[in-house]
Amino acid sequence: MELSSRSAVRALAAISVAGVLSLILSAPAQAGPIGADGYCGERELCLFRLLGGGEQVDYTYDDLDFTNDNYWYYTGLGYAQSYLIVNNTVSRGNNQDDRCTATLYQLVGGGGSTITMPPYLSISNMGDVGFDNKASAVKWRCP
Ligand SMILES: [Ca+2]
Ligand SMILES: [Ca+2]
């Protein structure tokens, strides 16, 4: 009995060490949307974690999974990646594209309720549109 539980503990420890190692080895240098650099420029959808200040993330392309995207924060010199994950934490956003509409989805993969953001639309509080801490994916539609 004692022996088997001890081997179980050993086996679990081996698994967790292997798990951590594979995480470290497979972790990308930067986790985030394609093309993201923290700066919210033209043609990007900029999403913010807090109602004022705080971290932000820029989306240029469709991204169906916000769970693998990190926010960026301003260091005083430039933007650096935060450990904070975008999924279900967005409080406000700006569509800075002059032509394309961004649609935010409640669910990873693009489902559930949605919020449509036409060119240059700014939403200063996602709570006002029933979407606080809900965004999990984005798709763009251009004319
Ligand atoms: Ca950018
Ligand atoms: Ca992503």
PDB file of N, CA, C and O in Angstrom, residues 30 37-38 54 63 69 79 87 89 97 107 112 121 126-127 129-130 132 134 136 138 140 143:
ATOM      1  N   GLN A  30       7.888  35.112 -27.724  1.00  0.00           N
ATOM      2  CA  GLN A  30       6.805  36.045 -27.484  1.00  0.00           C
ATOM      3  C   GLN A  30       5.490  35.342 -27.770  1.00  0.00           C
ATOM      4  O   GLN A  30       5.364  34.663 -28.781  1.00  0.00           O
ATOM      5  N   ASP A  37       2.969  44.226 -31.436  1.00  0.00           N
ATOM      6  CA  ASP A  37       4.197  44.755 -30.845  1.00  0.00           C
ATOM      7  C   ASP A  37       3.902  45.674 -29.665  1.00  0.00           C
ATOM      8  O   ASP A  37       4.795  46.346 -29.165  1.00  0.00           O
ATOM      9  N   GLY A  38       2.635  45.720 -29.257  1.00  0.00           N
ATOM     10  CA  GLY A  38       2.269  46.576 -28.129  1.00  0.00           C
ATOM     11  C   GLY A  38       1.820  47.956 -28.555  1.00  0.00           C
ATOM     12  O   GLY A  38       0.999  48.575 -27.890  1.00  0.00           O
ATOM     13  N   GLY A  54      -3.144  51.031 -17.924  1.00  0.00           N
ATOM     14  CA  GLY A  54      -2.948  49.585 -17.900  1.00  0.00           C
ATOM     15  C   GLY A  54      -2.422  49.010 -19.197  1.00  0.00           C
ATOM     16  O   GLY A  54      -1.898  49.733 -20.044  1.00  0.00           O
ATOM     17  N   ASP A  63      -7.808  36.441 -35.147  1.00  0.00           N
ATOM     18  CA  ASP A  63      -7.211  35.622 -34.090  1.00  0.00           C
ATOM     19  C   ASP A  63      -8.358  34.960 -33.345  1.00  0.00           C
ATOM     20  O   ASP A  63      -9.147  35.641 -32.686  1.00  0.00           O
ATOM     21  N   ASP A  69      -2.627  34.796 -25.979  1.00  0.00           N
ATOM     22  CA  ASP A  69      -2.155  36.157 -26.254  1.00  0.00           C
ATOM     23  C   ASP A  69      -1.892  36.905 -24.955  1.00  0.00           C
ATOM     24  O   ASP A  69      -2.750  36.933 -24.069  1.00  0.00           O
ATOM     25  N   TYR A  79       7.355  49.126 -25.412  1.00  0.00           N
ATOM     26  CA  TYR A  79       6.399  48.142 -24.909  1.00  0.00           C
ATOM     27  C   TYR A  79       7.071  46.799 -24.653  1.00  0.00           C
ATOM     28  O   TYR A  79       7.909  46.355 -25.444  1.00  0.00           O
ATOM     29  N   ASN A  87      -7.532  36.775 -22.901  1.00  0.00           N
ATOM     30  CA  ASN A  87      -8.847  36.125 -22.905  1.00  0.00           C
ATOM     31  C   ASN A  87      -9.733  36.507 -21.713  1.00  0.00           C
ATOM     32  O   ASN A  87      -9.314  36.413 -20.555  1.00  0.00           O
ATOM     33  N   THR A  89     -10.675  39.288 -20.480  1.00  0.00           N
ATOM     34  CA  THR A  89     -10.260  40.375 -19.587  1.00  0.00           C
ATOM     35  C   THR A  89     -10.358  41.750 -20.254  1.00  0.00           C
ATOM     36  O   THR A  89      -9.953  42.748 -19.661  1.00  0.00           O
ATOM     37  N   ASP A  97      -8.632  50.864 -37.764  1.00  0.00           N
ATOM     38  CA  ASP A  97      -8.600  50.642 -39.216  1.00  0.00           C
ATOM     39  C   ASP A  97      -9.589  51.598 -39.875  1.00  0.00           C
ATOM     40  O   ASP A  97     -10.677  51.839 -39.351  1.00  0.00           O
ATOM     41  N   LEU A 107     -16.607  33.517 -27.516  1.00  0.00           N
ATOM     42  CA  LEU A 107     -16.001  32.196 -27.339  1.00  0.00           C
ATOM     43  C   LEU A 107     -14.764  32.021 -28.199  1.00  0.00           C
ATOM     44  O   LEU A 107     -14.699  32.529 -29.329  1.00  0.00           O
ATOM     45  N   GLY A 112     -20.718  32.341 -29.745  1.00  0.00           N
ATOM     46  CA  GLY A 112     -21.352  33.054 -28.637  1.00  0.00           C
ATOM     47  C   GLY A 112     -21.781  34.434 -29.060  1.00  0.00           C
ATOM     48  O   GLY A 112     -21.983  34.707 -30.253  1.00  0.00           O
ATOM     49  N   LEU A 121     -14.348  52.910 -34.695  1.00  0.00           N
ATOM     50  CA  LEU A 121     -15.207  52.860 -33.500  1.00  0.00           C
ATOM     51  C   LEU A 121     -14.336  52.648 -32.261  1.00  0.00           C
ATOM     52  O   LEU A 121     -13.421  51.838 -32.245  1.00  0.00           O
ATOM     53  N   MET A 126     -16.570  48.299 -22.287  1.00  0.00           N
ATOM     54  CA  MET A 126     -17.266  47.129 -22.848  1.00  0.00           C
ATOM     55  C   MET A 126     -18.491  46.763 -22.009  1.00  0.00           C
ATOM     56  O   MET A 126     -19.408  46.104 -22.502  1.00  0.00           O
ATOM     57  N   GLY A 127     -18.510  47.201 -20.757  1.00  0.00           N
ATOM     58  CA  GLY A 127     -19.664  46.955 -19.908  1.00  0.00           C
ATOM     59  C   GLY A 127     -20.911  47.635 -20.456  1.00  0.00           C
ATOM     60  O   GLY A 127     -22.032  47.138 -20.306  1.00  0.00           O
ATOM     61  N   VAL A 129     -21.828  47.833 -23.442  1.00  0.00           N
ATOM     62  CA  VAL A 129     -22.420  47.042 -24.520  1.00  0.00           C
ATOM     63  C   VAL A 129     -22.548  45.569 -24.116  1.00  0.00           C
ATOM     64  O   VAL A 129     -22.675  44.687 -24.970  1.00  0.00           O
ATOM     65  N   GLY A 130     -22.501  45.318 -22.822  1.00  0.00           N
ATOM     66  CA  GLY A 130     -22.690  43.953 -22.308  1.00  0.00           C
ATOM     67  C   GLY A 130     -21.557  43.010 -22.658  1.00  0.00           C
ATOM     68  O   GLY A 130     -21.764  41.795 -22.771  1.00  0.00           O
ATOM     69  N   ASP A 132     -18.172  43.247 -21.144  1.00  0.00           N
ATOM     70  CA  ASP A 132     -17.008  43.379 -20.255  1.00  0.00           C
ATOM     71  C   ASP A 132     -16.418  42.006 -19.936  1.00  0.00           C
ATOM     72  O   ASP A 132     -17.138  41.085 -19.556  1.00  0.00           O
ATOM     73  N   LYS A 134     -15.342  39.629 -21.790  1.00  0.00           N
ATOM     74  CA  LYS A 134     -15.916  38.535 -22.572  1.00  0.00           C
ATOM     75  C   LYS A 134     -15.119  38.177 -23.821  1.00  0.00           C
ATOM     76  O   LYS A 134     -15.206  37.045 -24.290  1.00  0.00           O
ATOM     77  N   SER A 136     -12.945  36.792 -26.638  1.00  0.00           N
ATOM     78  CA  SER A 136     -12.075  35.607 -26.725  1.00  0.00           C
ATOM     79  C   SER A 136     -11.532  35.366 -28.126  1.00  0.00           C
ATOM     80  O   SER A 136     -10.693  34.481 -28.316  1.00  0.00           O
ATOM     81  N   VAL A 138     -11.240  37.393 -32.416  1.00  0.00           N
ATOM     82  CA  VAL A 138     -11.574  38.506 -33.309  1.00  0.00           C
ATOM     83  C   VAL A 138     -11.486  38.057 -34.760  1.00  0.00           C
ATOM     84  O   VAL A 138     -10.625  37.254 -35.115  1.00  0.00           O
ATOM     85  N   TRP A 140     -11.812  39.903 -38.766  1.00  0.00           N
ATOM     86  CA  TRP A 140     -11.926  41.136 -39.553  1.00  0.00           C
ATOM     87  C   TRP A 140     -12.744  40.888 -40.799  1.00  0.00           C
ATOM     88  O   TRP A 140     -12.709  39.793 -41.372  1.00  0.00           O
ATOM     89  N   PRO A 143     -14.330  45.521 -46.828  1.00  0.00           N
ATOM     90  CA  PRO A 143     -15.188  45.647 -47.998  1.00  0.00           C
ATOM     91  C   PRO A 143     -14.414  45.309 -49.284  1.00  0.00           C
ATOM     92  O   PRO A 143     -13.220  45.362 -49.297  1.00  0.00           O
TER      93      PRO A 143
END
